[in-house]
Coordinates of C-alpha atoms and ligand atoms in Angstrom, one line a residue:
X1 CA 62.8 -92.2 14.5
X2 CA 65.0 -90.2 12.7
X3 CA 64.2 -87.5 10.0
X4 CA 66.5 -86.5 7.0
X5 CA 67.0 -83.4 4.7
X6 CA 66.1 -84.1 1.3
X7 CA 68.6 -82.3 0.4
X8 CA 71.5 -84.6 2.5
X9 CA 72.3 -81.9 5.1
X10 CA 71.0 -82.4 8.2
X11 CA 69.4 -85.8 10.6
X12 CA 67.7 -85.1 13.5
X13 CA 65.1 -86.7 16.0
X14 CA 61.5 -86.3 15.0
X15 CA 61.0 -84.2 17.2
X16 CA 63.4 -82.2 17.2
X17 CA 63.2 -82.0 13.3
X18 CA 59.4 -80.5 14.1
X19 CA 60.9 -78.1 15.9
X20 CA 63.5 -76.8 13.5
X21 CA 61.0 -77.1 11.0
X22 CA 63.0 -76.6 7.7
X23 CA 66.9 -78.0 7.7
X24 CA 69.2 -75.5 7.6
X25 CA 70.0 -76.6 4.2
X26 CA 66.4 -75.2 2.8
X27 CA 65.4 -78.5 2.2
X28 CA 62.3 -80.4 4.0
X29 CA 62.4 -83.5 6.6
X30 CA 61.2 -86.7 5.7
X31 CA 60.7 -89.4 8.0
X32 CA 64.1 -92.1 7.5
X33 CA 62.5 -94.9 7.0
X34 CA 59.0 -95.6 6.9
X35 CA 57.4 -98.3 9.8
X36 CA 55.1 -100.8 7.8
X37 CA 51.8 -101.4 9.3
X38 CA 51.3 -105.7 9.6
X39 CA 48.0 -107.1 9.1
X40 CA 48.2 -107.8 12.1
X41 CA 48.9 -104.0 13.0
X42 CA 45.6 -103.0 10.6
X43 CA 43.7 -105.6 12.2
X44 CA 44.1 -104.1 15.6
X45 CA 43.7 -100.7 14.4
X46 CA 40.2 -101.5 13.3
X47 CA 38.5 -101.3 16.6
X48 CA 40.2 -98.2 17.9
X49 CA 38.4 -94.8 17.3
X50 CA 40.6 -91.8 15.5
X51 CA 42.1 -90.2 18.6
X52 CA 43.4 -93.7 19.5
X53 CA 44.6 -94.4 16.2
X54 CA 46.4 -91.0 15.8
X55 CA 48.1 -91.9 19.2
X56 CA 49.6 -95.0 17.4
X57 CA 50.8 -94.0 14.4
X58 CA 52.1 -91.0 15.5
X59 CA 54.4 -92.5 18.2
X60 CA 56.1 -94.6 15.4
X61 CA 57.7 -91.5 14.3
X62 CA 57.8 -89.6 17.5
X63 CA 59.0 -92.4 19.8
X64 CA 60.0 -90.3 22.6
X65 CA 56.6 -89.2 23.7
X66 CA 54.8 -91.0 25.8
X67 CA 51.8 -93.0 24.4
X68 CA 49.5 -93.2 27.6
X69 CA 49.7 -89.2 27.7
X70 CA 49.7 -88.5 23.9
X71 CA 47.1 -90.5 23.7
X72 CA 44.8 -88.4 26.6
X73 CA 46.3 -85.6 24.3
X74 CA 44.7 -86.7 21.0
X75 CA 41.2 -87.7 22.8
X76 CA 41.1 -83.8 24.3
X77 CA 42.0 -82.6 21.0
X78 CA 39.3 -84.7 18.4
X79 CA 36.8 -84.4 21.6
X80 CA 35.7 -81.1 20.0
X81 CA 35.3 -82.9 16.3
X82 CA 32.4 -84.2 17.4
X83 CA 31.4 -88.0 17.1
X84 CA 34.0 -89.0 14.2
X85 CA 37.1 -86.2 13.5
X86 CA 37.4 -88.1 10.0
X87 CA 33.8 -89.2 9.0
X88 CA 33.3 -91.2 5.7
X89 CA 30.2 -90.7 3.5
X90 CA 29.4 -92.9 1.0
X91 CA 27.4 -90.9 -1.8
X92 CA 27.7 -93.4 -4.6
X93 CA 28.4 -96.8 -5.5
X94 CA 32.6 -96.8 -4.1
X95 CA 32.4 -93.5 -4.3
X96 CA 33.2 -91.9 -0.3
X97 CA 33.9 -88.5 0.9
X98 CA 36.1 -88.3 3.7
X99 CA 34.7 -85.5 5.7
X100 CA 37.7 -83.6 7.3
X101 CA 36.4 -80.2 8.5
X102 CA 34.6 -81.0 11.8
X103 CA 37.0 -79.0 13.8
X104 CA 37.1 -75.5 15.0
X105 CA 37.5 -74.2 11.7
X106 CA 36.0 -76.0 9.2
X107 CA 39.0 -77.2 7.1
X108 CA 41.4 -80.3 7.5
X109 CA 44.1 -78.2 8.8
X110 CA 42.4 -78.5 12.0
X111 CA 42.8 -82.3 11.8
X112 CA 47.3 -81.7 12.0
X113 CA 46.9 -78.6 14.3
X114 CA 45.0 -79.5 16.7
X115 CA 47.3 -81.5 18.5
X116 CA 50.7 -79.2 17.3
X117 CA 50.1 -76.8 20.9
X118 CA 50.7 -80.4 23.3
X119 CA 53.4 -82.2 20.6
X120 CA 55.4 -78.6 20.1
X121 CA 55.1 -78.2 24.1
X122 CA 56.8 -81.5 24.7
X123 CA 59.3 -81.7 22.2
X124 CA 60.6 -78.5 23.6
X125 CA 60.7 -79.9 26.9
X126 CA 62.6 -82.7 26.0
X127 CA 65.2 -81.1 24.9
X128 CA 65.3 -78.7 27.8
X129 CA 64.0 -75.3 25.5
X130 CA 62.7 -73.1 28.3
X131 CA 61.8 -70.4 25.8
X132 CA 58.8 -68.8 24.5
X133 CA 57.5 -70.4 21.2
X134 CA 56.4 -68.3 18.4
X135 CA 54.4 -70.1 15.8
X136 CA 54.4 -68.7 12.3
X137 CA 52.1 -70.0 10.0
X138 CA 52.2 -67.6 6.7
X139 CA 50.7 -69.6 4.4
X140 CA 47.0 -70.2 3.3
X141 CA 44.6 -68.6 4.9
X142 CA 43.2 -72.6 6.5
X143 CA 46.4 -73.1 7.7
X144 CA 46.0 -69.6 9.2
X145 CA 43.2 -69.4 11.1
X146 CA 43.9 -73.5 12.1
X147 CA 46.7 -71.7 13.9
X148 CA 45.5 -69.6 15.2
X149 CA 42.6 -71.2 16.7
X150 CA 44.9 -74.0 18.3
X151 CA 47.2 -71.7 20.1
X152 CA 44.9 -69.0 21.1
X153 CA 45.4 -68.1 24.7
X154 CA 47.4 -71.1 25.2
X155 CA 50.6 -70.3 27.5
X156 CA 54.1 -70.1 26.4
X157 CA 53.0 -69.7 22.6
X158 CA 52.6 -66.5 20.8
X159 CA 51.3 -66.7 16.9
X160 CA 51.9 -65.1 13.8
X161 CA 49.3 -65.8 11.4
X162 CA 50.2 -64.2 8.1
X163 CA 47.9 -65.0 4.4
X164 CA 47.6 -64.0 0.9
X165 CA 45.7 -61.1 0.3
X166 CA 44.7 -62.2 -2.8
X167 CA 43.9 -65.6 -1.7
X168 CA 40.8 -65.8 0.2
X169 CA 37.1 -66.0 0.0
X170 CA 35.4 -63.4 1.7
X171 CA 34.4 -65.8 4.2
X172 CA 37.9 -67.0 5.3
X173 CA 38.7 -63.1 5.1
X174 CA 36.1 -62.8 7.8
X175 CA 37.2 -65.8 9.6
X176 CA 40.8 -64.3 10.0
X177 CA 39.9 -61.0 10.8
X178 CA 37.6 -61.6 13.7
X179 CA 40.6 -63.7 15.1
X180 CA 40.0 -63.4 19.1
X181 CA 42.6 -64.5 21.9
X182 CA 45.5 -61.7 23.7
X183 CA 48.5 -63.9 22.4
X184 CA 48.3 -63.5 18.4
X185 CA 48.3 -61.2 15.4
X186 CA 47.3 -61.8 12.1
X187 CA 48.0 -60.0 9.0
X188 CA 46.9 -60.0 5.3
X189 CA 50.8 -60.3 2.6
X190 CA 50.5 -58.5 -0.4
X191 CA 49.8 -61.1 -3.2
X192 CA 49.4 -64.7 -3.8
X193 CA 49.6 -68.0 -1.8
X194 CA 52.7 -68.5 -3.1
X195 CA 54.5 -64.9 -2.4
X196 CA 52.9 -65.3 1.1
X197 CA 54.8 -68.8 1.9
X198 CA 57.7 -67.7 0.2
X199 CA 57.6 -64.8 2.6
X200 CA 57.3 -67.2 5.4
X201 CA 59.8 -69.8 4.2
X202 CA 62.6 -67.2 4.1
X203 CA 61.7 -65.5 7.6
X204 CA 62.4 -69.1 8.9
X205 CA 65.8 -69.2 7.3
X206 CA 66.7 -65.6 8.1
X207 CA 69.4 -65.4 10.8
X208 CA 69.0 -61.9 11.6
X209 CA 65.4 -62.7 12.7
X210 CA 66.6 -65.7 14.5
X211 CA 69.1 -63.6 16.3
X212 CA 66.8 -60.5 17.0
X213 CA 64.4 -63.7 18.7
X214 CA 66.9 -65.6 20.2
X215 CA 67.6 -62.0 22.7
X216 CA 63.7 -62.0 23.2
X217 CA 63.9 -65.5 24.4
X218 CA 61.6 -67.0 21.5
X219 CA 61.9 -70.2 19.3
X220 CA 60.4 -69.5 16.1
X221 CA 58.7 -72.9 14.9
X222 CA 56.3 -73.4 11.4
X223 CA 52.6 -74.2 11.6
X224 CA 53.1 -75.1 8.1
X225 CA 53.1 -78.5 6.4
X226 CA 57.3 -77.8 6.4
X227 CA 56.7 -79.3 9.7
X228 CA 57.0 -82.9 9.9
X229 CA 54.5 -83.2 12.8
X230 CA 51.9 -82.0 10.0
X231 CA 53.0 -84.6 7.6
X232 CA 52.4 -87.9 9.7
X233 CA 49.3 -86.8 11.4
X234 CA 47.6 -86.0 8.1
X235 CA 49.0 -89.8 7.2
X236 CA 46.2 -91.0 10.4
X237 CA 43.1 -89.6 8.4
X238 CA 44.3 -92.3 5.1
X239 CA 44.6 -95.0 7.3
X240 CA 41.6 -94.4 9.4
X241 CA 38.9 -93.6 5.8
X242 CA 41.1 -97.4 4.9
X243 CA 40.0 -99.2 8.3
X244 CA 36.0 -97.5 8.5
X245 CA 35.7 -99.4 5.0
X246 CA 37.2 -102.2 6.1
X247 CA 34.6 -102.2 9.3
X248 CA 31.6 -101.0 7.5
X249 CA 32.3 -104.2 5.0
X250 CA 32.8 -102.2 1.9
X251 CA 35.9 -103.6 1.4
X252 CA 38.0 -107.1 2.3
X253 CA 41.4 -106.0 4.4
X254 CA 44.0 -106.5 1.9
X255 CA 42.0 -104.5 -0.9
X256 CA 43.4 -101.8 -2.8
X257 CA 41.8 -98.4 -3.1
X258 CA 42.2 -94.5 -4.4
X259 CA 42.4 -91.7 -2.9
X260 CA 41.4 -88.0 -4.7
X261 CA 42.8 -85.1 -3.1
X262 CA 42.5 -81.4 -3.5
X263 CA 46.4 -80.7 -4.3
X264 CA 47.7 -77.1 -3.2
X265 CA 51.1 -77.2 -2.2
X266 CA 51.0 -81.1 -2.4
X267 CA 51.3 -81.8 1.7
X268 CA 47.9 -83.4 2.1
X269 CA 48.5 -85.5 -1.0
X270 CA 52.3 -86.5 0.3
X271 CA 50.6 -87.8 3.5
X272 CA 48.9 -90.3 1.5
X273 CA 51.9 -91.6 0.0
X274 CA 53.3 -92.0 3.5
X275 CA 50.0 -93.5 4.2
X276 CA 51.3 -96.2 1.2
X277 CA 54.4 -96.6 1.9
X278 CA 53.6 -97.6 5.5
X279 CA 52.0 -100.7 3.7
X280 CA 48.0 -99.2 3.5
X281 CA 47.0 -100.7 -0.1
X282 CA 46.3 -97.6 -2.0
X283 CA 46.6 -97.7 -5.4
X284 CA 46.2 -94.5 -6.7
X285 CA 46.6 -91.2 -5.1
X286 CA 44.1 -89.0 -8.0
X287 CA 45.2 -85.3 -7.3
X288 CA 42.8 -82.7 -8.2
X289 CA 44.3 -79.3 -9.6
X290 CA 41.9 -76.0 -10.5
X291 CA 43.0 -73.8 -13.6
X292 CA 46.3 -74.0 -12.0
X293 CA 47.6 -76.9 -12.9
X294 CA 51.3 -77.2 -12.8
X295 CA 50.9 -80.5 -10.9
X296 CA 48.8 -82.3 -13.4
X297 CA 51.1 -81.1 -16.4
X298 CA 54.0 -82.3 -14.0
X299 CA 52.3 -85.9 -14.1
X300 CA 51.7 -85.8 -17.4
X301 CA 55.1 -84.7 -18.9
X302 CA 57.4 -85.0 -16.4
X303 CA 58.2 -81.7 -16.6
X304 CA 57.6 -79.1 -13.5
X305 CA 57.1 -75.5 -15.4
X306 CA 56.0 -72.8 -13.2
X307 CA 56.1 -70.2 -16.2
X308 CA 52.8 -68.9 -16.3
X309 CA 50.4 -67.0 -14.3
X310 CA 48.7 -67.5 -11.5
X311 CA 44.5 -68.0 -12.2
X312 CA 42.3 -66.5 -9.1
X313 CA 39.7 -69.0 -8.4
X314 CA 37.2 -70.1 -6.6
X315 CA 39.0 -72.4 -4.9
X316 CA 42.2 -70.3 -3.8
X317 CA 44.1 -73.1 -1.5
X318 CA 44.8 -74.5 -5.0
X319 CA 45.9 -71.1 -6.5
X320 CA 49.9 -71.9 -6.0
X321 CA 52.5 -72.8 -8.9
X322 CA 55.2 -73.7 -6.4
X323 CA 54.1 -77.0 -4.9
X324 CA 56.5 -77.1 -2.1
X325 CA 56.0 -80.4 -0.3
X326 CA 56.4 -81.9 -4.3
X327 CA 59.9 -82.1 -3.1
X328 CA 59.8 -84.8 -0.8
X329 CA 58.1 -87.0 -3.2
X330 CA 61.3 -86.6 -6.2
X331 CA 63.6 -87.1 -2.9
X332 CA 62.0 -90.7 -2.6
X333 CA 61.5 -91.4 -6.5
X334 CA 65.4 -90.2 -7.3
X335 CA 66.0 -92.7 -5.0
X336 CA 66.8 -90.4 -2.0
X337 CA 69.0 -88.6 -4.4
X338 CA 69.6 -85.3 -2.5
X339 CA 72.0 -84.0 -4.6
X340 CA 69.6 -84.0 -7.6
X341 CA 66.9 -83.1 -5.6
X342 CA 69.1 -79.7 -4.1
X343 CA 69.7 -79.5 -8.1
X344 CA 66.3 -79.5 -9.0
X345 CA 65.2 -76.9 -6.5
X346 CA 67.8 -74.9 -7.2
X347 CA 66.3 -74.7 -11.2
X348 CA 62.5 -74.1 -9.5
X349 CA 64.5 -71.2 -8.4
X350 CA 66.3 -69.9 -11.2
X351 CA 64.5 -70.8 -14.6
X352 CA 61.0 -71.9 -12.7
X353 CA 61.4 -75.4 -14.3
X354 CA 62.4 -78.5 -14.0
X355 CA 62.5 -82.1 -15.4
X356 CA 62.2 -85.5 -14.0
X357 CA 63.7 -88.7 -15.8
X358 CA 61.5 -91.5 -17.8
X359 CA 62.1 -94.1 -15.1
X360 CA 61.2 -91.7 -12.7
X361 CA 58.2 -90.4 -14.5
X362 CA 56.3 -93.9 -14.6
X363 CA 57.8 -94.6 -10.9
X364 CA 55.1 -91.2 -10.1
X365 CA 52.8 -92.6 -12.4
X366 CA 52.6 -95.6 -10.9
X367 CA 50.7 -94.2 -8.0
X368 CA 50.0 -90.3 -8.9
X369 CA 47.5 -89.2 -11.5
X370 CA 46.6 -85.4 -11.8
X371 CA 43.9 -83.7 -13.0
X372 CA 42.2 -80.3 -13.6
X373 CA 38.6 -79.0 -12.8
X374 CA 38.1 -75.3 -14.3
X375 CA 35.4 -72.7 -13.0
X376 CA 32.5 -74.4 -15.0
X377 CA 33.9 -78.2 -14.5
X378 CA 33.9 -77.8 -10.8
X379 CA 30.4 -75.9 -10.4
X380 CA 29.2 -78.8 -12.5
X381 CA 30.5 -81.7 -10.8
X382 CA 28.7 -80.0 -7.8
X383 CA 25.6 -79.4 -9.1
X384 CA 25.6 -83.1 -10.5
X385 CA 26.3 -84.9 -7.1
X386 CA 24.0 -82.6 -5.4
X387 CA 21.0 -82.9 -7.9
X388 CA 21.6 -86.5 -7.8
X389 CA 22.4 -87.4 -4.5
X390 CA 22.2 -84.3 -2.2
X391 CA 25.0 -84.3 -0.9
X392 CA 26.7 -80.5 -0.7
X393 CA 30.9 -80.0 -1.0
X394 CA 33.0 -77.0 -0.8
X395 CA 34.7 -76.0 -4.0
X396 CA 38.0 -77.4 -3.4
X397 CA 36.2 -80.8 -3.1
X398 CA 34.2 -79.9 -6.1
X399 CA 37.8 -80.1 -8.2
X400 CA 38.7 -83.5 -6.5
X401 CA 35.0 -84.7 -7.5
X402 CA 35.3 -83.8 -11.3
X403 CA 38.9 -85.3 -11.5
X404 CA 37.0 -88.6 -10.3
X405 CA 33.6 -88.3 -13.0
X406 CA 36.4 -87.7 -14.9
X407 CA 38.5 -90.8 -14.0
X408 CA 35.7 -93.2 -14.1
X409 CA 34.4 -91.9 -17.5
X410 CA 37.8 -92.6 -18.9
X411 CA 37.9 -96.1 -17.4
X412 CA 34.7 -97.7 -16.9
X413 CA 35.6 -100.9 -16.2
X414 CA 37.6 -99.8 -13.1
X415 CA 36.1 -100.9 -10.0
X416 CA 37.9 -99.8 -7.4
X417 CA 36.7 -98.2 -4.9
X418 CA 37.8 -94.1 -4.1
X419 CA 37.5 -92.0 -1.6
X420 CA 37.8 -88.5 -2.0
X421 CA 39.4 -86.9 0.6
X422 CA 37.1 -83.9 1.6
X423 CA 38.7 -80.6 3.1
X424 CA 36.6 -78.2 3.7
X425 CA 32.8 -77.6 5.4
X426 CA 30.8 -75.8 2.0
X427 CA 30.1 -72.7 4.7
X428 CA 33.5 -71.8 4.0
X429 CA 32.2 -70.6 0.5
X430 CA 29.0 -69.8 0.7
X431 CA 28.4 -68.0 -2.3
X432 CA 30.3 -70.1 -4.4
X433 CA 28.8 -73.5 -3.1
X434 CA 25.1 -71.9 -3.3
X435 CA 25.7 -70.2 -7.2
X436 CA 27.0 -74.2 -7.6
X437 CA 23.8 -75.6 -6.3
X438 CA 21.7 -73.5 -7.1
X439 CA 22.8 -71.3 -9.4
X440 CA 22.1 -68.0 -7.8
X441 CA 24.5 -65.5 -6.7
X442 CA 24.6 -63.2 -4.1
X443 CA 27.5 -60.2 -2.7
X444 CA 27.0 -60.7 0.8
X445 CA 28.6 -63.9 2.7
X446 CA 26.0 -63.9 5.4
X447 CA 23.1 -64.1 2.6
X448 CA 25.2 -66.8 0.7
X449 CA 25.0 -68.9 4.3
X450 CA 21.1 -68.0 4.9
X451 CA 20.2 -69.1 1.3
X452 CA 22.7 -72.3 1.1
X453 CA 21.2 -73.2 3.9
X454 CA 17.9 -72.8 2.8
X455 CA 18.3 -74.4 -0.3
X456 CA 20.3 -78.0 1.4
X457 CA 19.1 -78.1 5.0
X458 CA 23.2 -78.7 5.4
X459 CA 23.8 -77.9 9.0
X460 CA 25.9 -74.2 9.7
X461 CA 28.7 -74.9 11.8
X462 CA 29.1 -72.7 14.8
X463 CA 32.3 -71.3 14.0
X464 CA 30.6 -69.7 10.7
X465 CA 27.5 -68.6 12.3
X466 CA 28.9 -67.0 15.3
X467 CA 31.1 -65.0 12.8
X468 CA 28.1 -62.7 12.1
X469 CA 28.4 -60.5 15.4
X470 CA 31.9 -60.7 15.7
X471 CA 34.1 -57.2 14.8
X472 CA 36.5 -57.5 12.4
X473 CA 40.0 -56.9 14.7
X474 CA 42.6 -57.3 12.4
X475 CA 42.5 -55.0 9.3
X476 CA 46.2 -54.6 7.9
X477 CA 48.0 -55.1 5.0
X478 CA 51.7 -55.5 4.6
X479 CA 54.4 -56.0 1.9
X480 CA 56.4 -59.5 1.7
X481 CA 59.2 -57.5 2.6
X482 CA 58.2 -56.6 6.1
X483 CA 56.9 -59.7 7.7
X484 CA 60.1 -59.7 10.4
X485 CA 58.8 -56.0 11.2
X486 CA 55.6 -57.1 11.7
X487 CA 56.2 -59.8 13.7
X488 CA 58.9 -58.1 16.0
X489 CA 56.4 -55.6 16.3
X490 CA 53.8 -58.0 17.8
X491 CA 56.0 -59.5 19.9
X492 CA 57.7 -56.6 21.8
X493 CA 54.4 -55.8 22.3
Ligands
PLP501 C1 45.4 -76.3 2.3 C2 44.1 -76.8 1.6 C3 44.2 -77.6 0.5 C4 45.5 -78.0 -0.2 O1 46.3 -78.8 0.7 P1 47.8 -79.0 0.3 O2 48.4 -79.7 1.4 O3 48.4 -77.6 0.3 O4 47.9 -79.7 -1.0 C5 43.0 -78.0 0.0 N1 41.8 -77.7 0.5 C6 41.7 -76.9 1.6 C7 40.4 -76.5 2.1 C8 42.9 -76.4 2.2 O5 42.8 -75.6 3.2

C-alpha cells in the first residue's frame, strides 16, 4: 500500500514512507486507502491472540514483508507483555479499561515500538539502505524512554532520545536518566512538549543535518507518531479491545461502541479513526484533554486557537497546544484537500489559529467528542472509581475517566458500551496517583511507590522498582537550538 502527503507532495511505499518519516513537503503520511475488515475478516480475527493479530493488520499496509516472519517478529516482541499486551478490564457496567502499559516501560508507546527495531531493519533492507540508522525520538518523555528501551544494544541502530524538561513527572525523569545500553544518549530540551517536538520535527527537515549524516553513513528515521509504522500498529490495540468483547460476550459482532482516549498530540486518538474507517463499528472516539484543551475547544467551535499558555499538569503527555497528528484527520474530513490542509498549517504557523468549515465541523462531530478534566476533576474521577471499585489508573487515564462520568451524566440513556483506552501503569506517577487515592502527598517518588502500593495492593512493575538502585547517567540540559550538536556529538562518538 501506498502512503500520501497530506499536503499532495509526495507517494511512497509504506515502507518506505516509515522510513522517511515526514514528506519532504512538512506534511504527514496517511495510508491511501484504507483496507476494510469483512465480517468475515473480524470473525477470523477473533481467535487469534494480539501478536497474531498485529501480524495481520499490519501487513495490509506493509505488504512487502513477509507475514510468516513478521509474524515470529510480533510474538518475540508482545512475549515480554506478559499474558495479554492489550488486556481489557471491565470496572463497571460497559465501562472497560484497555490496559496498554504492560511492556518494558509502562506506557502504550511500548505497544508501536516494540516491533519498530525488526520493521525499520527490513524496510531498509528492502530497499538496499546498508547504512547505520539513527532513531530520533524528541518528543514526550514515553515516547522517549519507549525508544530507547526498544533499540538499546540492538546492532546497526544508534538513538537519540531527546524530552521536555518541563514535561515530566519525576518518575519518568528517573526513568530516562537511568537509560542503560552503549548505543544511545538521551537529553533533557529546554521547555515544553511542544518546543521539544518542534525541535525534533525541524532536525528531520534540516538538510544540513542530513548532509553532515549522510558522510557518517547514517539514516536518520523518527520514533515519533510522524511515523506511519506508529500509526497502524496503534490501529491493532482498537481492533483487538473490539474482538475480546466480542469473545467475552459483552457485545454481538456488528455492535457499535466508544472509545475515550487521553489526547496529546492526537496520534493515539487518529489510530482509532483508522481503526473505523477500516470498518470496526465505533461510534464515538471521546478524547480526553487536561487544562489544555485546545482539542476540545477545536470540537466544540471548530476553531483550532493555540493562543494561550501552556498549563503544567499532572498529566504532562497532554500538556501540548500543537496537536500534530490533528492534521491527518482535516486531510480526510476536507476531503483529502491538501491544499487547504498545507493552508491550514501554514496559519497554525503564523497566527496559531485556524478554522474548519460547518460541514466539516459536524463531519468531526460525527465521530469526535472532546472533553476536559482539570487538576481536581481528574483526582476526583480517580478517587471515585477507586473507592468504588478499586481499580487504580494513572493520571492521564484519570482525564479520559472524567470525560466519560462526564459523558454518561450528560446522556443517561446512552447505552453503549466504552472502553477507555488506558495508557499508562499508575507507578508512572506515584505521587500523583497515591495523593488521588488517598489523598496524601509525599516529595519522594520511591515513598509515593512504597505507600501506593500499600494503600492498593496494585502490583509494582519491575521496570519501576528496579529503578531504585540504578544511577542516574544522563544529566544534561540543552537549548532547542542545539539538538543537531548534540546528536553529532553522540554519534562521532
Ligand atoms: C503519549 C501519551 C499520551 C498521548 O498520546 P498522543 O498520541 O500524543 O495523543 C497519553 N498518555 C500517555 C501515557 C502517553 O505517553
Amino acid at each position: 500500500m501506498n502512503f500520501i502527503s497530506t499536503r499532495g507532495g509526495e507517494r511512497l511505499a509504506g515502507v518506505k514512507a516509515a522510513i522517511k518519516g515526514i514528506p519532504g513537503d512538512g506534511g504527514l503520511f496517511v495510508p491511501e486507502s484504507f483496507p476494510v475488515l469483512s465480517r468475515g475478516e473480524l470473525e477470523s480475527l477473533l481467535n487469534m491472540g494480539y501478536a497474531e493479530r498485529v501480524a495481520v493488520i499490519t501487513l495490509k499496509y506493509f505488504d512487502e514483508l513477509d507475514y510468516k516472519e513478521l509474524l515470529s517478529e510480533c510474538e518475540i516482541a508482545y512475549s515480554a507483555f506478559g499474558e495479554d499486551a492489550a488486556q481489557l478490564v471491565r470496572i463497571d457496567d460497559g465501562v472497560y479499561m484497555l490496559e496498554l502499559w504492560r511492556g518494558p516501560t509502562c506506557s502504550y508507546k511500548d505497544m508501536s515500538l516494540a516491533l519498530m527495531p525488526y520493521l525499520l531493519r527490513k524496510s531498509c533492507e528492502n530497499y538496499g539502505i546498508d547504512k547505520q540508522i539513527l532513531v530520533l525520538a524528541a518528543a514526550s518523555c514515553d515516547t522517549a524512554k519507549s525508544a530507547l528501551e526498544a533499540f538499546k544494544d540492538k546492532n546497526g541502530f544508534k538513538v537519540a532520545a531527546f524530552y521536555p524538561s518541563e514535561g515530566a513527572s519525576k518518575m519518568q525523569k528517573l526513568q530516562l536518566c537511568a537509560q542503560e545500553g552503549e548505543n544511545l544518549n538521551v537529553t533533557a530540551v529546554r521547555g515544553n512538549y511542544d518546543q521539544c517536538r518542534a525541535a525534533g520535527r525541524e532536525l528531520i527537515l534540516n538538510r544540513k543535518f542530513a548532509d553532515e549524516l549522510e558522510k557518517r553513513n547514517t539514516v536518520l528515521i523518527s520514533a515519533d507518531s510522524f511515523n506511519v509504522f506508529r500509526i497502524i500498529l496503534q490501529a491493532v490495540y482498537y481492533i483487538s479491545a473490539y474482538l475480546d468483547l466480542v469473545s467475552g460476550g459483552q457485545i454481538e459482532i456488528g455492535e457499535e461502541i466508544d472509545f475515550a482516549i487521553p489526547a496529546g498530540n492526537f496520534g493515539n486518538a487518529y489510530s482509532g479513526y483508522v481503526a473505523k474507517r477500516m470498518g470496526l463499528p465505533i461510534r464515538k472516539l471521546h478524547c480526553a484533554n487536561n487544562l489544555n484543551n485546545v482539542l476540545t475547544d477545536f470540537f466544540t467551535t471548530g476553531v483550532y486557537d493555540m493562543n494561550r499558555e501552556v498549563s503544567k499538569t499532572t498529566s504532562p503527555s497532554l500538556d501540548i497546544l500543537n496537536a500534530t497528528d490533528l492534521e491527518r484527520l482535516l486531510f480526510e474530513i476536507s476531503g483529502r484537500n491538501s491544499a487547504l490542509t498545507a493552508l491550514r498549517m501554514s496559519s497554525i504557523k503564523t497566527d496559531l489559529k485556524f478554522e474548519v468549515t460547518t460541514a466539516e465541523l459536524s463531519e468531526i462531530r460525527r465521530t469526535f467528542d472532546g472533553g476536559s478534566a482539570n487538576e481536581e476533576t481528574s483526582v476526583e474521577a480517580m478517587y471515585d472509581v477507586f473507592v468504588d471499585t478499586g481499580y487504580v489508573m494513572d493520571t492521564l487515564t484519570g482525564c479520559a475517566m472524567k470525560v466519560v462520568q462526564d459523558w454518561y451524566e450528560k446522556n443517561k440513556k446512552d447505552e453503549t458500551k466504552v472502553v477507555i483506552v488506558s495508557t499508562a501503569n499508575p507507578y508512572k506517577f506515584p505521587q500523583d496517583v497515591l495523593y488521588a487515592v488517598t489523598g496524601n502527598d509525599v516529595k519522594d517518588s520511591f515513598k509515593g511507590v512504597k505507600r501506593l502500593h500499600a494503600a492498593t495492593a496494585m502490583a509494582v512493575p519491575k521496570c519501576i522498582s528496579a529503578l531504585r538502585d540504578k544511577p542516574a547517567r544522563f544529566t544534561k540540559t540543552v537549548d532547542p537550538k542545539k539538538l543537531s550538536e548534540e546528536v553529532l556529538g553522540f554519534i562521532l562518538n
